[in-house]
Amino acid sequence: ETGVTQSPTHLIKTRGQQVTLRCSSQSGHNTVSWYQQALGQGPQFIFQYYREEENGRGNFPPRFSGLQFPNYSSELNVNALELDDSALYLCASSHGQGADYGYTFGSGTRLTVV
Amino acid sequence: AQSVSQHNHHVILSEAASLELGCNYSYGGTVNLFWYVQYPGQHLQLLLKYFSGDPLVKGIKGFEAEFIKSKFSFNLRKPSVQWSDTAEYFCAVGWSGYSTLTFGKGTMLLVSP
């Protein structure tokens, strides 16, 4: 069973609203990465947090923001939701900040924007 | 730009058939290579990974992959598939020094009993 926990599992929001997704990382992991997986696509990197600082960002607009807390858990916030934001949002934790380490993925949050 | 290509979007096999899924990445440098599997309704699970050393890597559930540096490839293989291997398979590449993994679009494997 995965050590990464995400909540909620499913969410329906209206266009223009704001949403917060949460992630608890695997024990011993100090880095959290967020990915967006649209239907029929592979996961796309949103950003990564290491020691509470953003450490790398993919091609996503500023309305996608995040936080990492001292216990290494993390939040993904999306403002002004658009229909295209509908996707599975995956959180992955690792020990270390680069792609030199393996990642453990959570089960994801399925966000539907209507 | 960094990219990962998976050649087949859908593969249908009968049980006991052999499997090979192709994966190529865009350019060189030091890379770490991963194959993940996503069973229906479940999270991404690591099948195997290559960081360095023997380019033939063995993973869980009888899967293996071979890193061919000259071809920028990391193909996944299994000699005999089972119905329970029905899932989506993702190849992912991490370029050393970067924060991110770059994923391919995935290959949906359907194994018929």
mmCIF file of C-alpha atoms in Angstrom:
data_model
loop_
_atom_site.group_PDB
_atom_site.id
_atom_site.type_symbol
_atom_site.label_atom_id
_atom_site.label_comp_id
_atom_site.label_asym_id
_atom_site.label_seq_id
_atom_site.Cartn_x
_atom_site.Cartn_y
_atom_site.Cartn_z
ATOM 1 C CA GLU A 1 0.000 0.000 0.000
ATOM 2 C CA THR A 2 1.280 3.451 -0.933
ATOM 3 C CA GLY A 3 2.824 5.652 1.746
ATOM 4 C CA VAL A 4 1.578 8.803 0.031
ATOM 5 C CA THR A 5 -1.929 9.909 0.967
ATOM 6 C CA GLN A 6 -3.978 12.403 -1.023
ATOM 7 C CA SER A 7 -7.275 14.031 -0.195
ATOM 8 C CA PRO A 8 -9.923 14.313 -1.313
ATOM 9 C CA THR A 9 -10.166 11.431 -3.765
ATOM 10 C CA HIS A 10 -12.787 13.113 -5.924
ATOM 11 C CA LEU A 11 -13.912 16.699 -6.244
ATOM 12 C CA ILE A 12 -16.342 18.626 -8.434
ATOM 13 C CA LYS A 13 -15.921 22.385 -8.753
ATOM 14 C CA THR A 14 -17.457 25.120 -10.853
ATOM 15 C CA ARG A 15 -15.474 27.156 -13.355
ATOM 16 C CA GLY A 16 -13.958 30.215 -11.659
ATOM 17 C CA GLN A 17 -13.812 28.636 -8.216
ATOM 18 C CA GLN A 18 -10.670 27.846 -6.231
ATOM 19 C CA VAL A 19 -9.573 24.421 -5.021
ATOM 20 C CA THR A 20 -7.040 23.060 -2.530
ATOM 21 C CA LEU A 21 -5.699 19.535 -2.786
ATOM 22 C CA ARG A 22 -3.686 17.912 -0.004
ATOM 23 C CA CYS A 23 -0.869 15.400 0.157
ATOM 24 C CA SER A 24 0.896 13.611 2.975
ATOM 25 C CA SER A 25 4.276 12.321 1.913
ATOM 26 C CA GLN A 26 5.781 8.958 2.670
ATOM 27 C CA SER A 27 7.618 8.727 5.957
ATOM 28 C CA GLY A 28 11.231 9.828 5.561
ATOM 29 C CA HIS A 29 10.606 11.693 2.302
ATOM 30 C CA ASN A 30 11.382 15.415 2.295
ATOM 31 C CA THR A 31 10.391 16.330 -1.259
ATOM 32 C CA VAL A 32 6.957 16.552 -2.822
ATOM 33 C CA SER A 33 6.164 16.875 -6.516
ATOM 34 C CA TRP A 34 2.785 17.505 -8.084
ATOM 35 C CA TYR A 35 1.670 16.218 -11.466
ATOM 36 C CA GLN A 36 -1.447 16.718 -13.596
ATOM 37 C CA GLN A 37 -2.679 13.723 -15.573
ATOM 38 C CA ALA A 38 -5.304 14.609 -18.146
ATOM 39 C CA LEU A 39 -7.398 11.860 -19.668
ATOM 40 C CA GLY A 40 -5.355 9.771 -22.088
ATOM 41 C CA GLN A 41 -2.094 11.528 -21.233
ATOM 42 C CA GLY A 42 0.920 10.856 -19.079
ATOM 43 C CA PRO A 43 1.456 12.870 -15.923
ATOM 44 C CA GLN A 44 2.721 16.430 -16.499
ATOM 45 C CA PHE A 45 5.006 18.049 -13.929
ATOM 46 C CA ILE A 46 3.482 21.038 -12.152
ATOM 47 C CA PHE A 47 6.076 21.868 -9.475
ATOM 48 C CA GLN A 48 8.190 20.451 -6.703
ATOM 49 C CA TYR A 49 8.722 21.509 -3.090
ATOM 50 C CA TYR A 50 11.838 20.828 -1.067
ATOM 51 C CA ARG A 51 12.321 22.155 2.459
ATOM 52 C CA GLU A 52 9.213 24.322 2.090
ATOM 53 C CA GLU A 53 10.552 26.108 -1.002
ATOM 54 C CA GLU A 54 9.460 25.686 -4.610
ATOM 55 C CA ASN A 55 12.253 23.833 -6.388
ATOM 56 C CA GLY A 56 11.371 23.580 -10.041
ATOM 57 C CA ARG A 57 8.210 24.312 -11.980
ATOM 58 C CA GLY A 58 6.677 22.998 -15.149
ATOM 59 C CA ASN A 59 4.724 24.878 -17.790
ATOM 60 C CA PHE A 60 1.756 25.832 -15.623
ATOM 61 C CA PRO A 61 0.373 29.343 -15.015
ATOM 62 C CA PRO A 62 0.762 31.179 -11.699
ATOM 63 C CA ARG A 63 -2.805 30.341 -10.678
ATOM 64 C CA PHE A 64 -1.325 26.941 -9.815
ATOM 65 C CA SER A 65 0.459 27.413 -6.501
ATOM 66 C CA GLY A 66 1.587 25.266 -3.646
ATOM 67 C CA LEU A 67 2.865 24.988 -0.129
ATOM 68 C CA GLN A 68 4.984 22.543 1.787
ATOM 69 C CA PHE A 69 4.751 22.344 5.554
ATOM 70 C CA PRO A 70 7.440 21.500 8.130
ATOM 71 C CA ASN A 71 6.164 17.917 8.316
ATOM 72 C CA TYR A 72 6.731 17.715 4.505
ATOM 73 C CA SER A 73 3.032 17.493 3.697
ATOM 74 C CA SER A 74 1.917 19.691 0.846
ATOM 75 C CA GLU A 75 -0.991 21.530 -0.737
ATOM 76 C CA LEU A 76 -1.752 22.323 -4.351
ATOM 77 C CA ASN A 77 -3.969 25.367 -4.878
ATOM 78 C CA VAL A 78 -5.614 26.238 -8.156
ATOM 79 C CA ASN A 79 -7.375 29.580 -8.566
ATOM 80 C CA ALA A 80 -9.887 30.636 -11.206
ATOM 81 C CA LEU A 81 -10.584 27.081 -12.282
ATOM 82 C CA GLU A 82 -11.010 26.385 -15.990
ATOM 83 C CA LEU A 83 -12.708 23.431 -17.663
ATOM 84 C CA ASP A 84 -9.309 22.187 -18.882
ATOM 85 C CA ASP A 85 -8.148 21.851 -15.298
ATOM 86 C CA SER A 86 -10.265 18.713 -15.067
ATOM 87 C CA ALA A 87 -7.733 15.942 -14.498
ATOM 88 C CA LEU A 88 -6.211 13.522 -12.027
ATOM 89 C CA TYR A 89 -3.763 15.356 -9.778
ATOM 90 C CA LEU A 90 -0.949 13.205 -8.485
ATOM 91 C CA CYS A 91 1.365 13.861 -5.614
ATOM 92 C CA ALA A 92 4.726 12.104 -5.463
ATOM 93 C CA SER A 93 7.195 12.118 -2.624
ATOM 94 C CA SER A 94 10.879 11.330 -2.654
ATOM 95 C CA HIS A 95 13.954 11.575 -0.529
ATOM 96 C CA GLY A 96 15.920 14.212 -2.344
ATOM 97 C CA GLN A 97 15.086 16.998 -4.719
ATOM 98 C CA GLY A 98 16.303 15.845 -8.080
ATOM 99 C CA ALA A 99 15.160 13.275 -10.576
ATOM 100 C CA ASP A 100 18.019 11.119 -9.331
ATOM 101 C CA TYR A 101 15.715 9.499 -6.825
ATOM 102 C CA GLY A 102 12.705 7.291 -7.170
ATOM 103 C CA TYR A 103 9.290 8.709 -6.462
ATOM 104 C CA THR A 104 6.332 7.209 -4.592
ATOM 105 C CA PHE A 105 3.001 8.283 -5.991
ATOM 106 C CA GLY A 106 -0.310 8.749 -4.251
ATOM 107 C CA SER A 107 -3.619 7.549 -5.676
ATOM 108 C CA GLY A 108 -4.491 11.031 -6.839
ATOM 109 C CA THR A 109 -7.374 13.456 -6.627
ATOM 110 C CA ARG A 110 -9.830 13.394 -9.516
ATOM 111 C CA LEU A 111 -10.906 16.992 -10.128
ATOM 112 C CA THR A 112 -13.857 17.732 -12.378
ATOM 113 C CA VAL A 113 -14.564 21.336 -13.328
ATOM 114 C CA VAL A 114 -18.042 22.025 -14.656
ATOM 115 C CA ALA B 1 12.946 20.149 -25.181
ATOM 116 C CA GLN B 2 12.924 17.022 -23.094
ATOM 117 C CA SER B 3 10.366 14.507 -24.278
ATOM 118 C CA VAL B 4 9.543 10.830 -23.929
ATOM 119 C CA SER B 5 7.870 8.789 -26.647
ATOM 120 C CA GLN B 6 6.001 5.563 -26.194
ATOM 121 C CA HIS B 7 5.395 3.930 -29.534
ATOM 122 C CA ASN B 8 2.133 2.131 -28.913
ATOM 123 C CA HIS B 9 -0.919 3.686 -27.299
ATOM 124 C CA HIS B 10 -2.842 0.416 -27.162
ATOM 125 C CA VAL B 11 -1.595 -3.167 -27.195
ATOM 126 C CA ILE B 12 -3.790 -6.270 -27.125
ATOM 127 C CA LEU B 13 -2.244 -9.649 -26.370
ATOM 128 C CA SER B 14 -3.388 -13.118 -25.465
ATOM 129 C CA GLU B 15 -2.197 -14.692 -22.242
ATOM 130 C CA ALA B 16 1.284 -16.265 -22.507
ATOM 131 C CA ALA B 17 2.278 -13.975 -25.381
ATOM 132 C CA SER B 18 5.510 -12.036 -25.107
ATOM 133 C CA LEU B 19 5.451 -8.291 -24.524
ATOM 134 C CA GLU B 20 7.727 -5.488 -25.591
ATOM 135 C CA LEU B 21 6.789 -1.846 -25.087
ATOM 136 C CA GLY B 22 8.988 0.769 -26.656
ATOM 137 C CA CYS B 23 10.219 3.952 -24.998
ATOM 138 C CA ASN B 24 12.555 6.573 -26.420
ATOM 139 C CA TYR B 25 13.672 9.863 -24.953
ATOM 140 C CA SER B 26 14.671 13.015 -26.716
ATOM 141 C CA TYR B 27 18.345 13.563 -25.976
ATOM 142 C CA GLY B 28 21.268 12.385 -23.960
ATOM 143 C CA GLY B 29 23.004 13.453 -20.839
ATOM 144 C CA THR B 30 22.856 11.486 -17.638
ATOM 145 C CA VAL B 31 19.421 9.979 -17.269
ATOM 146 C CA ASN B 32 17.517 7.917 -14.775
ATOM 147 C CA LEU B 33 14.861 5.739 -16.325
ATOM 148 C CA PHE B 34 11.641 4.367 -14.894
ATOM 149 C CA TRP B 35 8.691 2.242 -15.874
ATOM 150 C CA TYR B 36 5.496 2.709 -13.891
ATOM 151 C CA VAL B 37 2.287 0.692 -14.077
ATOM 152 C CA GLN B 38 -1.207 1.940 -13.298
ATOM 153 C CA TYR B 39 -3.813 -0.758 -12.734
ATOM 154 C CA PRO B 40 -7.434 0.314 -13.197
ATOM 155 C CA GLY B 41 -8.462 2.569 -10.329
ATOM 156 C CA GLN B 42 -5.102 2.345 -8.611
ATOM 157 C CA HIS B 43 -2.064 4.562 -8.126
ATOM 158 C CA LEU B 44 1.108 4.562 -10.182
ATOM 159 C CA GLN B 45 3.425 1.799 -9.046
ATOM 160 C CA LEU B 46 7.108 1.500 -9.850
ATOM 161 C CA LEU B 47 7.887 -1.557 -11.985
ATOM 162 C CA LEU B 48 11.602 -0.993 -12.341
ATOM 163 C CA LYS B 49 14.232 1.703 -12.603
ATOM 164 C CA TYR B 50 17.675 2.223 -14.063
ATOM 165 C CA PHE B 51 20.196 4.572 -12.517
ATOM 166 C CA SER B 52 23.550 3.075 -13.551
ATOM 167 C CA GLY B 53 25.370 -0.221 -14.033
ATOM 168 C CA ASP B 54 23.971 -3.246 -15.854
ATOM 169 C CA PRO B 55 21.731 -1.923 -18.631
ATOM 170 C CA LEU B 56 19.429 -4.929 -18.283
ATOM 171 C CA VAL B 57 17.209 -4.230 -15.324
ATOM 172 C CA LYS B 58 14.854 -6.686 -13.685
ATOM 173 C CA GLY B 59 11.752 -5.460 -11.932
ATOM 174 C CA ILE B 60 8.727 -6.814 -10.175
ATOM 175 C CA LYS B 61 6.218 -9.304 -11.586
ATOM 176 C CA GLY B 62 8.659 -10.719 -14.139
ATOM 177 C CA PHE B 63 9.213 -7.473 -16.044
ATOM 178 C CA GLU B 64 12.598 -6.366 -17.317
ATOM 179 C CA ALA B 65 13.901 -3.463 -19.362
ATOM 180 C CA GLU B 66 17.014 -2.786 -21.358
ATOM 181 C CA PHE B 67 18.715 0.591 -21.556
ATOM 182 C CA ILE B 68 20.397 1.181 -24.911
ATOM 183 C CA LYS B 69 22.220 4.482 -24.594
ATOM 184 C CA SER B 70 23.075 4.786 -28.285
ATOM 185 C CA LYS B 71 19.403 4.514 -29.195
ATOM 186 C CA PHE B 72 18.079 6.638 -26.303
ATOM 187 C CA SER B 73 15.758 3.728 -25.552
ATOM 188 C CA PHE B 74 14.485 1.870 -22.512
ATOM 189 C CA ASN B 75 12.127 -0.852 -23.719
ATOM 190 C CA LEU B 76 10.027 -2.903 -21.332
ATOM 191 C CA ARG B 77 9.711 -6.657 -21.807
ATOM 192 C CA LYS B 78 7.958 -9.643 -20.303
ATOM 193 C CA PRO B 79 8.319 -13.158 -21.756
ATOM 194 C CA SER B 80 4.792 -14.313 -20.938
ATOM 195 C CA VAL B 81 1.977 -11.939 -19.989
ATOM 196 C CA GLN B 82 -0.936 -12.751 -17.736
ATOM 197 C CA TRP B 83 -4.478 -11.430 -17.641
ATOM 198 C CA SER B 84 -3.536 -9.567 -14.444
ATOM 199 C CA ASP B 85 -0.992 -7.511 -16.408
ATOM 200 C CA THR B 86 -3.864 -5.565 -17.964
ATOM 201 C CA ALA B 87 -2.992 -1.977 -17.061
ATOM 202 C CA GLU B 88 -1.521 1.236 -18.389
ATOM 203 C CA TYR B 89 2.266 1.430 -18.554
ATOM 204 C CA PHE B 90 4.237 4.662 -18.392
ATOM 205 C CA CYS B 91 7.861 5.244 -19.217
ATOM 206 C CA ALA B 92 9.460 8.162 -17.347
ATOM 207 C CA VAL B 93 12.845 9.835 -17.618
ATOM 208 C CA GLY B 94 14.658 12.002 -15.110
ATOM 209 C CA TRP B 95 17.534 14.051 -16.439
ATOM 210 C CA SER B 96 20.219 14.404 -13.792
ATOM 211 C CA GLY B 97 20.100 17.743 -11.997
ATOM 212 C CA TYR B 98 16.459 18.376 -12.832
ATOM 213 C CA SER B 99 13.568 18.241 -10.412
ATOM 214 C CA THR B 100 11.109 16.582 -12.694
ATOM 215 C CA LEU B 101 10.235 13.292 -14.249
ATOM 216 C CA THR B 102 9.061 13.501 -17.843
ATOM 217 C CA PHE B 103 6.481 10.869 -18.687
ATOM 218 C CA GLY B 104 5.438 9.324 -21.945
ATOM 219 C CA LYS B 105 1.758 9.291 -22.859
ATOM 220 C CA GLY B 106 1.368 5.719 -21.718
ATOM 221 C CA THR B 107 0.527 2.380 -23.320
ATOM 222 C CA MET B 108 -2.719 0.649 -22.453
ATOM 223 C CA LEU B 109 -2.145 -3.111 -22.376
ATOM 224 C CA LEU B 110 -5.125 -5.442 -22.571
ATOM 225 C CA VAL B 111 -4.438 -9.125 -22.016
ATOM 226 C CA SER B 112 -7.220 -11.471 -23.018
ATOM 227 C CA PRO B 113 -7.589 -14.749 -21.121
#
